[in-house]
Structures are given as C-alpha cells and as structure tokens.
CSV table of C-alpha atoms and ligand atoms in Angstrom, one decimal:
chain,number,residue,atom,x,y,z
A,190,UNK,CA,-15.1,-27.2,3.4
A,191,UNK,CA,-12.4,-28.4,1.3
A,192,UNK,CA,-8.6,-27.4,1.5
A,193,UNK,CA,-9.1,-25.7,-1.4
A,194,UNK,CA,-11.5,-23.9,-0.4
A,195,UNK,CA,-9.6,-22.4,2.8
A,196,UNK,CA,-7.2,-21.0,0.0
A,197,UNK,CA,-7.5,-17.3,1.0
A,198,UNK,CA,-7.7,-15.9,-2.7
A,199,UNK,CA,-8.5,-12.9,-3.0
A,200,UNK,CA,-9.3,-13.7,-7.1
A,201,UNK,CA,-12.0,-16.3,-8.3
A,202,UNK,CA,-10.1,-19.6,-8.9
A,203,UNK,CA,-10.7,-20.9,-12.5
A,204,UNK,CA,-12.9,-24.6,-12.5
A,205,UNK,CA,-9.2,-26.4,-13.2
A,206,UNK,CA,-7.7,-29.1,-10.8
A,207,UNK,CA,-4.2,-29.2,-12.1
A,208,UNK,CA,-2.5,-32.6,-12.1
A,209,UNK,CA,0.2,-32.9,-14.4
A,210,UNK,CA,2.3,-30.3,-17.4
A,211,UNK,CA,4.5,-31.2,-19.7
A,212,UNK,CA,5.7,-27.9,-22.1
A,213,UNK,CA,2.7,-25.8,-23.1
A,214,UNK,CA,0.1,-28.4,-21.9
A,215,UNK,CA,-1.7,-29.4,-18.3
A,216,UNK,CA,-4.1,-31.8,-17.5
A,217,UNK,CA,-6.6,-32.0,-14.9
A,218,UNK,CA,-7.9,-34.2,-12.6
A,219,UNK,CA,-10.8,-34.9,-15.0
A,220,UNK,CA,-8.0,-35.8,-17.6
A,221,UNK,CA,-8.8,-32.7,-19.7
A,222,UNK,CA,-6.1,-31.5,-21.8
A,223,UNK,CA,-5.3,-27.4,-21.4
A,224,UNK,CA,-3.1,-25.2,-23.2
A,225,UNK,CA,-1.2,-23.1,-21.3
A,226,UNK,CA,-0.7,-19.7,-22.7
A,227,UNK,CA,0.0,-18.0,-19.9
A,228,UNK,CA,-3.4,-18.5,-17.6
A,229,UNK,CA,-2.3,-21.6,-16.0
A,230,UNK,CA,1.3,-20.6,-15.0
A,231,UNK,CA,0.9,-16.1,-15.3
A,232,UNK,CA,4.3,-16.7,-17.3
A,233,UNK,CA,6.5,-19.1,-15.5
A,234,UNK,CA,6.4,-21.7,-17.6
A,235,UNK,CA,8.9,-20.2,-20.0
A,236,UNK,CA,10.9,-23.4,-21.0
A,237,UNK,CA,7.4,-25.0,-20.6
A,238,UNK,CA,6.4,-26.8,-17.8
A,239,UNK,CA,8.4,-29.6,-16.3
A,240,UNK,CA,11.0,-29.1,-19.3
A,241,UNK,CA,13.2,-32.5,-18.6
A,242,UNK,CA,16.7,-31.2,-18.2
A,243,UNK,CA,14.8,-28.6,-15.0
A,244,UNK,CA,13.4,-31.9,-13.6
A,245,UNK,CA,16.7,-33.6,-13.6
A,246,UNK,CA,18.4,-30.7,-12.4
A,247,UNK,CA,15.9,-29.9,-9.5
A,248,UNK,CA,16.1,-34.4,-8.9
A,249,UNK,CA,19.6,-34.8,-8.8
A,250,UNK,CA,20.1,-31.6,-6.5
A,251,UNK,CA,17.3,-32.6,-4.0
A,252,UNK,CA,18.9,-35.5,-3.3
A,253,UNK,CA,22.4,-33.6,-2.3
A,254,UNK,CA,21.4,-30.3,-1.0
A,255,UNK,CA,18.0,-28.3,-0.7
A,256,UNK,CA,19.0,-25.7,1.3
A,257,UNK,CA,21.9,-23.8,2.7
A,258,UNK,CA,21.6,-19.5,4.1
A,259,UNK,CA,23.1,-17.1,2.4
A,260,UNK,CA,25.9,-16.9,5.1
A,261,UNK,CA,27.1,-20.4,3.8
A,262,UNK,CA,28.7,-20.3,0.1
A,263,UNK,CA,27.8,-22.7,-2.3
A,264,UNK,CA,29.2,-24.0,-5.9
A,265,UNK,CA,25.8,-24.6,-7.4
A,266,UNK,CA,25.0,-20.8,-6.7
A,267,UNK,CA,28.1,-19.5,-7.6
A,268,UNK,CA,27.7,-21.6,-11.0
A,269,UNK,CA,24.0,-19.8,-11.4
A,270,UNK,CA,25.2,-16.3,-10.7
A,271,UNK,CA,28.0,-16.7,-13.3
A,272,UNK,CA,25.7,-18.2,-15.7
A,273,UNK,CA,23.2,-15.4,-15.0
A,274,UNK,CA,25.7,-12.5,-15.5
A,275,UNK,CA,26.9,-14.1,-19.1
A,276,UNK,CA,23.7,-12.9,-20.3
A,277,UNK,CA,23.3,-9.5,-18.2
A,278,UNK,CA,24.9,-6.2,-19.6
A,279,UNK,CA,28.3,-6.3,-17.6
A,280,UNK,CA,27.9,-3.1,-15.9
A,281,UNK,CA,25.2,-5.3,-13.7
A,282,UNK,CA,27.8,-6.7,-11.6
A,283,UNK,CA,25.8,-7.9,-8.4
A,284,UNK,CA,22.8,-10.1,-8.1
A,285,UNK,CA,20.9,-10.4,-4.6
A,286,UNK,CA,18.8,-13.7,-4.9
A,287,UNK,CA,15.5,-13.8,-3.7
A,288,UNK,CA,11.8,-15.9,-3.7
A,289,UNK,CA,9.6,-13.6,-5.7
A,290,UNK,CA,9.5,-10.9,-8.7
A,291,UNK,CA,8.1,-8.7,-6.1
A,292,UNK,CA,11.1,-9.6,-3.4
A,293,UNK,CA,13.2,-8.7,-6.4
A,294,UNK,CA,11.7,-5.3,-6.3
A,295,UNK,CA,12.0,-4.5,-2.6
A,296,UNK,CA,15.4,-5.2,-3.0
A,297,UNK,CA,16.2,-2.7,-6.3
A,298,UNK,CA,13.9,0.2,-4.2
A,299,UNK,CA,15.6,-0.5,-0.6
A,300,UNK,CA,19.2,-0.1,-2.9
A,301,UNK,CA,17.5,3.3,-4.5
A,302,UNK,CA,16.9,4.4,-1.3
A,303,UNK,CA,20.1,3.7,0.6
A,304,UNK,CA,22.1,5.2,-2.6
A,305,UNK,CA,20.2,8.4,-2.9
A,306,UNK,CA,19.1,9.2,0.7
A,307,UNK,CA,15.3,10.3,-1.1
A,308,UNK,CA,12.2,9.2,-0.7
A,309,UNK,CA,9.8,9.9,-3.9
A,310,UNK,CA,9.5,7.0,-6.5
A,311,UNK,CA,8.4,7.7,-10.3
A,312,UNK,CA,6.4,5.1,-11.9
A,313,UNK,CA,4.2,4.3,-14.8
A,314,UNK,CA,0.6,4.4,-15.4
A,315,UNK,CA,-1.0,1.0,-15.5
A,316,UNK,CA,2.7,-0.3,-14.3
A,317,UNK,CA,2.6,-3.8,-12.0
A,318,UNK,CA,5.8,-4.2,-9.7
A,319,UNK,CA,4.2,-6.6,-7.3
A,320,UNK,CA,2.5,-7.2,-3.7
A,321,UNK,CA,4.7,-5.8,-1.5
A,322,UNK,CA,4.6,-2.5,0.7
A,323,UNK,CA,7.7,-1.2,-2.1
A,324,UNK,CA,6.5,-2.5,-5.1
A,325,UNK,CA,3.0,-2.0,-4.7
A,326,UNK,CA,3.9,1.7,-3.7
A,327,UNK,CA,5.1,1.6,-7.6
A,328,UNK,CA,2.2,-0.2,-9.2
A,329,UNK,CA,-0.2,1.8,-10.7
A,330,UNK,CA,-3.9,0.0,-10.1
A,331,UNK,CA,-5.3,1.9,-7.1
A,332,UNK,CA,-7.5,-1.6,-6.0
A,333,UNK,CA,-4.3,-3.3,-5.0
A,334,UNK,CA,-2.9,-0.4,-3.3
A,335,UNK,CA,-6.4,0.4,-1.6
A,336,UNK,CA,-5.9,-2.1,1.5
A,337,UNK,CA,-2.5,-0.6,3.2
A,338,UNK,CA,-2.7,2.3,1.1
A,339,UNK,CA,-1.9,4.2,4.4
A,340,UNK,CA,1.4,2.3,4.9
A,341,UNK,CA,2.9,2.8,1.1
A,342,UNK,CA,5.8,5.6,0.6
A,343,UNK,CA,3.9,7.8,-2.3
A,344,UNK,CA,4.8,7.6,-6.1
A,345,UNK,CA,3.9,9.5,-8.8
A,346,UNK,CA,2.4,7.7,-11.9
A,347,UNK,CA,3.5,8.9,-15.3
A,348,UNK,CA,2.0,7.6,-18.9
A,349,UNK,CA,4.3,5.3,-20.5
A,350,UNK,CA,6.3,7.3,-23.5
A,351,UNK,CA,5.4,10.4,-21.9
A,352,UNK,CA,9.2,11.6,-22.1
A,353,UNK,CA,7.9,15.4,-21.3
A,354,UNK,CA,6.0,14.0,-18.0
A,355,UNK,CA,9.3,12.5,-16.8
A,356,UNK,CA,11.2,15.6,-17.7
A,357,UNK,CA,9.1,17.1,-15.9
A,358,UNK,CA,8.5,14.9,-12.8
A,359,UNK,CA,12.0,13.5,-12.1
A,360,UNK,CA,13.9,16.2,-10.0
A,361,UNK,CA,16.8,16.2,-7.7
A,362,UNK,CA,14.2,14.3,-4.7
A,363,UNK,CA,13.0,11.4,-6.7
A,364,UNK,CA,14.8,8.1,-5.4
A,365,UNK,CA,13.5,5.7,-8.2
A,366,UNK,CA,12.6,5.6,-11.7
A,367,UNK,CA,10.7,2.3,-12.0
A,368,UNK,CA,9.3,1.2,-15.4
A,369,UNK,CA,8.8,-2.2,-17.3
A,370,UNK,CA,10.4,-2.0,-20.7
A,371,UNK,CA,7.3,-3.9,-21.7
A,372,UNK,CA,4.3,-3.8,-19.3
A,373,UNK,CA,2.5,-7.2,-19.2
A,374,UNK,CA,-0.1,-6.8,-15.8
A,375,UNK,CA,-1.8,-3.4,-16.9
A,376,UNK,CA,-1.8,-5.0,-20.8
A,377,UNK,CA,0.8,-5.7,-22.9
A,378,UNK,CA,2.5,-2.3,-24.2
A,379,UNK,CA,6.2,-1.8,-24.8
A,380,UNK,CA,8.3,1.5,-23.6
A,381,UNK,CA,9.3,2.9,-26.7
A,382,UNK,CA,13.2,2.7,-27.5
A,383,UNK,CA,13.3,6.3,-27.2
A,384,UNK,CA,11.7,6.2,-23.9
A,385,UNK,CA,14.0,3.7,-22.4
A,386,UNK,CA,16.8,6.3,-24.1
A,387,UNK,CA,15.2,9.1,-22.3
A,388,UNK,CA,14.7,7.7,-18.8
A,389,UNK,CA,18.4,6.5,-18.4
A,390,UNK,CA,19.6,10.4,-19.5
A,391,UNK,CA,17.1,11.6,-16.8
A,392,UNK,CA,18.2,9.4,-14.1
A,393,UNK,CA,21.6,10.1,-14.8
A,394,UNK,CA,21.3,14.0,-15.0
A,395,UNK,CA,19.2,13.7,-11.1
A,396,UNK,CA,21.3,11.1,-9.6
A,397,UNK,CA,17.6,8.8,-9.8
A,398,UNK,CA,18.5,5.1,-9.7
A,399,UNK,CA,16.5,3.3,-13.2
A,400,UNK,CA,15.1,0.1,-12.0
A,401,UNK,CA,14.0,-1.9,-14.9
A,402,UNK,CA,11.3,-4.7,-13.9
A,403,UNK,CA,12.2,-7.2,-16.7
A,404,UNK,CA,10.0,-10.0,-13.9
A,405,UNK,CA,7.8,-10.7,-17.4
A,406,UNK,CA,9.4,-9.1,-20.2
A,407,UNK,CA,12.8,-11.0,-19.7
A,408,UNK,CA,14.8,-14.1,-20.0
A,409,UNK,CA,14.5,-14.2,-23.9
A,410,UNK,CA,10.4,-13.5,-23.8
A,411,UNK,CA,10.5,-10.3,-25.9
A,412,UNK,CA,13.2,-11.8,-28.3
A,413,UNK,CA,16.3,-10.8,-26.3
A,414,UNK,CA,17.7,-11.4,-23.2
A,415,UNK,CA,16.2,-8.7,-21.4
A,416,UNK,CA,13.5,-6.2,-23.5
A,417,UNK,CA,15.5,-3.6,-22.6
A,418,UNK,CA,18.4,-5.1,-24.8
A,419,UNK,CA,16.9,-3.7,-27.8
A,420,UNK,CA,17.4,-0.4,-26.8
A,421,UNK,CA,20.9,-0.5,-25.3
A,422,UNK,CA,19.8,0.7,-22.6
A,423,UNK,CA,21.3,-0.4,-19.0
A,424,UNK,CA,19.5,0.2,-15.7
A,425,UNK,CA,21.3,0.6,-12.6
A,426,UNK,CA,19.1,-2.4,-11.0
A,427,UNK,CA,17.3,-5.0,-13.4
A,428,UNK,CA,14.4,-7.1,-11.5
A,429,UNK,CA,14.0,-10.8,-12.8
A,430,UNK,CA,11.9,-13.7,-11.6
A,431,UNK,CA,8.8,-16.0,-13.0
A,432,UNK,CA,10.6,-18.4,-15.2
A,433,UNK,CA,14.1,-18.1,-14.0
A,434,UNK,CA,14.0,-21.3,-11.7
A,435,UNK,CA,11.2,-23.2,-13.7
A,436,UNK,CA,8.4,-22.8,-11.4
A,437,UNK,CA,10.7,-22.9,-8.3
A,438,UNK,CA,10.3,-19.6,-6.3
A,439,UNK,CA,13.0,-17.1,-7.3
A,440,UNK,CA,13.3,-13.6,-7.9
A,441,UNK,CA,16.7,-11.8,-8.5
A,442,UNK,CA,18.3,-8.4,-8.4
A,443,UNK,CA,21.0,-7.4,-10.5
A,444,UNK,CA,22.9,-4.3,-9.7
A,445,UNK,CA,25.7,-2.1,-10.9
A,446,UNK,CA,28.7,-2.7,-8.3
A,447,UNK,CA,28.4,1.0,-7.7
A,448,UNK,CA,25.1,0.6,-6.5
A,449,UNK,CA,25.2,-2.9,-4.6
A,450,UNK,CA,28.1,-0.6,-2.8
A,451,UNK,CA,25.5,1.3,-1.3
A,452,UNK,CA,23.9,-1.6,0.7
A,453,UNK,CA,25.0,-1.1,4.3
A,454,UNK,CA,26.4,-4.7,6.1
A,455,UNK,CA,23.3,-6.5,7.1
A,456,UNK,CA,20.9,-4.1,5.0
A,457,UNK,CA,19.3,-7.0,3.3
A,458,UNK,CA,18.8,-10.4,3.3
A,459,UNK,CA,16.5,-13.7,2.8
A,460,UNK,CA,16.3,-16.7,4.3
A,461,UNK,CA,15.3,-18.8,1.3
A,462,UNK,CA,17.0,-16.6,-1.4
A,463,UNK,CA,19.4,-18.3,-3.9
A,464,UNK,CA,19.2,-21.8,-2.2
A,465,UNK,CA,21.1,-24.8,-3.9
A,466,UNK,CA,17.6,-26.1,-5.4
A,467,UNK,CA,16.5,-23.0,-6.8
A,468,UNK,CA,19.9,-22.3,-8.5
A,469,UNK,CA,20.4,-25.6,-10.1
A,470,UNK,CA,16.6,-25.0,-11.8
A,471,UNK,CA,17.7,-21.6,-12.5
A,472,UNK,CA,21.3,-23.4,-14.5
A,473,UNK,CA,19.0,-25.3,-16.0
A,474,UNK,CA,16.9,-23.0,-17.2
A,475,UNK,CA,19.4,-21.0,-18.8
A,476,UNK,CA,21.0,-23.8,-20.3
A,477,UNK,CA,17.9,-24.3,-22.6
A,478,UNK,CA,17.4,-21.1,-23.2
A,479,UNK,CA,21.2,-21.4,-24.7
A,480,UNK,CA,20.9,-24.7,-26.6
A,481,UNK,CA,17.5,-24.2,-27.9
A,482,UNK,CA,18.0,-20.7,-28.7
A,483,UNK,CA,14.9,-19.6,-27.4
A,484,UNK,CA,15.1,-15.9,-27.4
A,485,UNK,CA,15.6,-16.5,-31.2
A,486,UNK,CA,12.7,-18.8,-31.3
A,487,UNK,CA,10.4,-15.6,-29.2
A,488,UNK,CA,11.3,-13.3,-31.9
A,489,UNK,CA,10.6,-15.7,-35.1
A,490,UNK,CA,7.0,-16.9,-33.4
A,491,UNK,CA,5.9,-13.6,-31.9
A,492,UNK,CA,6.2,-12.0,-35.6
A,493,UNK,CA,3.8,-14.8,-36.7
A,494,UNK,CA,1.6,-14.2,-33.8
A,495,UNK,CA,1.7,-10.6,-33.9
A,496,UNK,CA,0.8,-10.7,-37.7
A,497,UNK,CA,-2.2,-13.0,-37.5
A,498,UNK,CA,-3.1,-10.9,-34.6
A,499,UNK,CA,-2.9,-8.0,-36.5
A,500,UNK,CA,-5.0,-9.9,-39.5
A,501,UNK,CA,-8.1,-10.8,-37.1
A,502,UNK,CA,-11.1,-9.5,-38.4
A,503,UNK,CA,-13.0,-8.3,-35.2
A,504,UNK,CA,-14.5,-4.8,-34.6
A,505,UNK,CA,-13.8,-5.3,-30.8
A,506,UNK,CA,-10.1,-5.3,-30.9
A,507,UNK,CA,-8.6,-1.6,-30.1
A,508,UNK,CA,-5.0,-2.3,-30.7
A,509,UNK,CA,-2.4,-5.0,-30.7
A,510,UNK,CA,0.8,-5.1,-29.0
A,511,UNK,CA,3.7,-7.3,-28.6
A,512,UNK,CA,7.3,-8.2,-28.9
A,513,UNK,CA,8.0,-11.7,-28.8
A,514,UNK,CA,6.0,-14.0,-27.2
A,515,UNK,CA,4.1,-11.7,-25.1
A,516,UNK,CA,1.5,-11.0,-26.5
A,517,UNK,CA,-1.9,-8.4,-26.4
A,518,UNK,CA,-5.1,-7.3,-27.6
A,519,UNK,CA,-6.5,-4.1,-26.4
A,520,UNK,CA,-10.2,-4.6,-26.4
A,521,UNK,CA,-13.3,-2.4,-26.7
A,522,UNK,CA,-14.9,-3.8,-23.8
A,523,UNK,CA,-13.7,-5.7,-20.7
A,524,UNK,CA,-11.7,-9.2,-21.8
A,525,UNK,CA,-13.7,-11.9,-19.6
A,526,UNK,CA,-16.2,-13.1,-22.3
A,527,UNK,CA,-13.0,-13.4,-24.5
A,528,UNK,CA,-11.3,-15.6,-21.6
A,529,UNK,CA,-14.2,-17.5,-21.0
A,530,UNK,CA,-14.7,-18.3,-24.8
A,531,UNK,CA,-11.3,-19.3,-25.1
A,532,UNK,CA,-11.2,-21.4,-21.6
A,533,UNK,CA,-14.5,-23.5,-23.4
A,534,UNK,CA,-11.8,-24.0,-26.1
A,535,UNK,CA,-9.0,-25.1,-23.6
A,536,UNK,CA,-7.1,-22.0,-23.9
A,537,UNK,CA,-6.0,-20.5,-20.8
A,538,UNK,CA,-5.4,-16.6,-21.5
A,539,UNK,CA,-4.4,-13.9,-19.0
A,540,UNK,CA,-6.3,-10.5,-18.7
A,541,UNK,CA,-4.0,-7.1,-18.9
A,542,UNK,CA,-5.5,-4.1,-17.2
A,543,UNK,CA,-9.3,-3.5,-17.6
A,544,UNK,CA,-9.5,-4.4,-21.7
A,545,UNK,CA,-6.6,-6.5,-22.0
A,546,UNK,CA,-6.7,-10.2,-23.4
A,547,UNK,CA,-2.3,-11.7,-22.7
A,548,UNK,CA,-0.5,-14.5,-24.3
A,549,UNK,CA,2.6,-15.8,-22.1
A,550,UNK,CA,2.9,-19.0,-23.9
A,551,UNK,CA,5.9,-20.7,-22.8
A,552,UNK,CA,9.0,-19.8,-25.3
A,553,UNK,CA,9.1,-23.9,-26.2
A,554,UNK,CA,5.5,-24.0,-27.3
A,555,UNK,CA,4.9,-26.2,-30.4
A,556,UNK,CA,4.3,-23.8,-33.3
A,557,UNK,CA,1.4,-26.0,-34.0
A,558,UNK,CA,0.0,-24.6,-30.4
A,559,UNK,CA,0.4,-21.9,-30.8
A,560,UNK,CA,-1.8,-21.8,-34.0
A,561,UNK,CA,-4.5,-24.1,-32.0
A,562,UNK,CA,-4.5,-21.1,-29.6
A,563,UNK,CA,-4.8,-18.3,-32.0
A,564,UNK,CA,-7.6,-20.4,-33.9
A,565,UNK,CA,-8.9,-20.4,-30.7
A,566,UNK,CA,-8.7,-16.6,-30.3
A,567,UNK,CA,-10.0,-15.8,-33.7
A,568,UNK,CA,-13.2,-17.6,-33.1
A,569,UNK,CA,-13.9,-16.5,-29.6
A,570,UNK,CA,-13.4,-12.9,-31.3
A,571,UNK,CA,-16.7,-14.1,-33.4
A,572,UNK,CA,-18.4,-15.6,-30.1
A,573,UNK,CA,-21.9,-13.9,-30.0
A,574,UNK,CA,-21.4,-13.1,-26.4
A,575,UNK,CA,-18.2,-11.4,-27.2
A,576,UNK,CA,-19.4,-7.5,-27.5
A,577,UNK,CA,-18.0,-5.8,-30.9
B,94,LIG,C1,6.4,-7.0,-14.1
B,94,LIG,C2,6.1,-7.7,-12.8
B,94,LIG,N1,6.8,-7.3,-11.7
B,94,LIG,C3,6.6,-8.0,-10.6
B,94,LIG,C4,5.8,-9.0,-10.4
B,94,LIG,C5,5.6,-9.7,-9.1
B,94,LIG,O1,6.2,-11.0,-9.2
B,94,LIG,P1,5.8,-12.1,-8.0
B,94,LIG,O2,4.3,-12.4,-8.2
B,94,LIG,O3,6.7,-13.2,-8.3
B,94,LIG,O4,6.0,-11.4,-6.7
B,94,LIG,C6,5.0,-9.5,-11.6
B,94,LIG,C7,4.1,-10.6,-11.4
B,94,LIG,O5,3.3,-10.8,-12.3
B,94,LIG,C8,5.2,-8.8,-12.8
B,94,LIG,O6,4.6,-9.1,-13.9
C-alpha cells in the first residue's frame, strides 16, 4: 500500500499527483499542465498559487519565527490583525485567529452561545459551515451530518431568500443566525440584498447573533471585500479562511467588541491559531489584494464570465449564478460527466450541491485562462456523455 493510499478520504481522490503551482496552473508528477479553477485548491488559491511576494513572506519569516502561543504577543500578528481590520466594517473590532474556516465557525457559534445563553441555531438550506460538531450542526446536507448526527445541537434549515421563513422561525430562543451571503458548497447562489437586509433587522429585533460565513465568498472573491459589502450589511461575527494565509492553515473570526465581550477568560483558544508564519502569508496576501486591486479585477472578469456563461447554448443548464469570480451552473442532471469532461481538458472544476458545476479560479488568473477554461466548459456542455 502506498502512503497515499493510507490517506483516510472519505471522497475519491482525483488521478492528479500534484508537484508544483504557480498562479492558476499545477503540474503533476507526469509533467501535465492543469488549470486550477477551483478543483485543485476548493478556493485557496485566491492570489494564485505560490504568488511570489506569499513565498517570500512565508521564506523570510520561517527563518525568524514559526511559531509562538497565543499567550505570547507578536508584531507580525499585530501587523496582520491591523491590516485585516482596514478592510473589515469597523464595527468588527475583534478577530480570534484560528487553522480552519470551520475553526472559524466554532468560534462565531461558541460567542452566539455565550452572548445569548440559547441554544437553537437557524441556518440555510443547502448551507456548508464546515466539519465540526458546530458548524456541521449548521450545514444543511444530511450525509455529513449522518455520522455524529446524535452529538450535533439541532438547527433549523430555512430556504435562502425565504424572508417570511426567517420571520417566522427566528424567535426570542434562537442563538444564531448563520448564512453565507453567497453559498458556494450546496452551489453557487447569492442571498439577495434584501435578504441580507432582513436577517440583520431580525437578529436585532430577537437579540440572535448574525454570523456571516464569508470562508468562500470573501477576501475580494465576489468583487468586494466581503459579499456582504454590497449590501451594507454588518454581521455581529464574520467567518473568513481559505485564501487568507495563501494555502497556510488559517481561519479567522471577526467580532463586534460587544460580542467578543461575551467570551468568558479562558472560553476559547488554539494552539496553532494566528502563528507568526501564518500571519506574515496572511500580510501578504492582503498586500496583493491592495496593489493588484483584485476585488476590482473579481468584479470586471466575473461579468465576462457570468455573460458567456449566460450565452452557452446547452439545454442541460438550469440556471446561472455568480458574483465575481465564483462562479455556477445549475444543471439538469448531476455535474460529474461535466467535471470529468472538463478534467480530460485539464480543467479542474468543483461540484456545488447535487447539480452544481463551481468556478473558484484564483482572483489573479490570466484572462486568457480563464477563457481556456470556459472554452473548456462550453464544449464539455456539447460532450455526448453530458445528458441535455
Ligand atoms: C462557506 C464555508 N464555510 C466553512 C468551510 C470550512 O472550511 P475548512 O474546510 O477550512 O474548515 C468551507 C469550506 O469549504 C466553506 O466553503
């Protein structure tokens, strides 16, 4: 047996042996060239992979300081936080640091829970939160809950946009609203602006904390610096991760000051969280996501994505979706003969729910690419395995 093959997955690994990335492409060990538009990375490579400046950054700090606790203070995480918080609405005054979008989440439902003394959670329908006993309490698809589904606190899942369903729902017991402004896992749809509007009233009129899980929708992916941005809309706990340390493990928490308050001493914590390595990636990271202007860049190449999208010719397409560069078709039929057609191509694609085909490419992806890819798309539309 090889080592690989003692990788307990509990998904089919793709026939790829990954040796080296550079921006939206990844070669193998059989010196194939891939595009990665999300499949290779699930959305991490948002300044594309191994983006210089993040290699220097992560180079330079390995050889000073990898790690320190969160007991011990340190100037390359205080320089991340306040970089991080330029960019965050400034109500969000607080950010716990953590390994994992789905870390991130424990943290914004244990703060929920310690502010409001309540134990139900409202959540979306097809909603993804992560693999932990909190967030997977708040994801939607009953598989993943299905193994501990015994040990999960219980949530109530409401259609996305259904603002007469959370009217309805939400009462004076419910801990947590929990919604991604745009959900990417369960397919790519956005909350409507309206919705967004609606949920923060609600939570406000209950006492209900809003958790926004921006782990995929934010950093500049959707065209602004969180999705949610769009709607002026401002959680009381924001959850970002994937691309914030590029491709080291971090998740963070952002929090109104209010809320963070709530935490009781020694009522959370992380060994690994916000260590000097991840936070210099993460400064870099959001130094190119200044100078380049990527969130800019999302908006102007998702329109031209989203409109040839919209322009394919192809009976088995439902619906489109998008904002910015995350991207997604809403199929007749289940997406793996699309994915398949498009991995002979080199194109790795993500699924979204049960019908989904998602685009994550990263925010830095040659425009060229990005055509290559939705050439790529168009034809395995056509593919006569592809049911129309
Ligand atoms: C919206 C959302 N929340 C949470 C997570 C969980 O993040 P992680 O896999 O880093 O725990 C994901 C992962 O895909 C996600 O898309």
């Amino acid at each position: 047996m090889n080592g690989e093959a003692r990788f307990l997955r509990s998904f089919p690994a793709k026939p790829i042996v990954a040796e080296r990335a550079s921006n939206a492409e990844l070669w193998d060990e059989a010196g194939l060239r891939w595009l990665d538009l999300g499949g290779a990375s699930h959305g991490v490579a948002l300044v594309g992979h191994n983006h210089p400046a993040v290699v220097a950054a992560v180079r330079e700090q390995a050889g000073r300081l990898i790690h320190v606790a969160q007991s011990v203070q340190s100037a390359v995480r205080a320089g991340f936080l306040d970089r991080l918080h330029s960019h965050l609405p400034p109500a969000l005054e607080r950010t716990f640091l953590a390994n994992s979008g789905t870390e991130g989440m424990e943290c914004a439902l244990k703060l929920a829970s310690a502010a409001t003394g309540r134990t139900r959670i409202v959540a979306m329908q097809r909603a993804f939160h992560g693999r932990t006993l909190g967030a997977l309490a708040a994801t939607h698809r009953p598989e993943f809950r299905a193994p501990v589904s015994g040990l999960l606190p219980r949530a109530d899942f409401l259609p996305l946009n259904d603002m007469e369903a959370l009217k309805a729902t939400v009462t004076q017991e419910t801990a947590a609203i929990v919604l991604e402004p745009v959900q990417g896992e369960g397919g790519v749809r956005p909350a409507s602006r309206e919705f967004l509007r609606v949920a923060r009233d609600i939570a406000t009129d209950t006492g209900a904390i809003l958790i926004h899980d921006e782990v995929q929708s934010g950093l500049g992916r959707t065209g602004r610096f969180l999705a949610a941005d769009a709607a002026n809309v401002v959680p009381d706990a924001v959850v970002l991760a994937k691309g914030l340390a590029g491709g080291l493990p971090i998740g963070a928490c952002s929090a109104t000051a209010e809320l963070a308050a709530k935490l009781p001493p020694g009522g959370h914590g992380s060994t690994y969280g916000g260590n000097p390595l991840a936070c210099a990636a993460g400064t870099a990271v959001l130094t190119v996501l200044e100078q380049e202007r990527l969130a800019e860049r999302a908006a102007r190449l998702g329109e031209h994505a989203l409109s040839r999208l919209r322009r394919l010719d192809a009976p088995g397409v439902r619906d489109v979706q998008g904002a910015g560069l995350m991207l997604g078709l809403d199929l007749r039929t289940r997406p793996q003969p699309v994915l398949k057609a498009l991995s002979g191509a080199g194109i790795l694609a993500l699924g979204g729910g049960t019908t989904g085909v998602r685009l994550l490419p990263p925010l830095t992806i040659p425009e060229a690419q990005l055509d290559e890819a939705l050439d790529a798309l168009a034809t395995a539309m056509q593919a006569p395995e592809v049911p129309a």
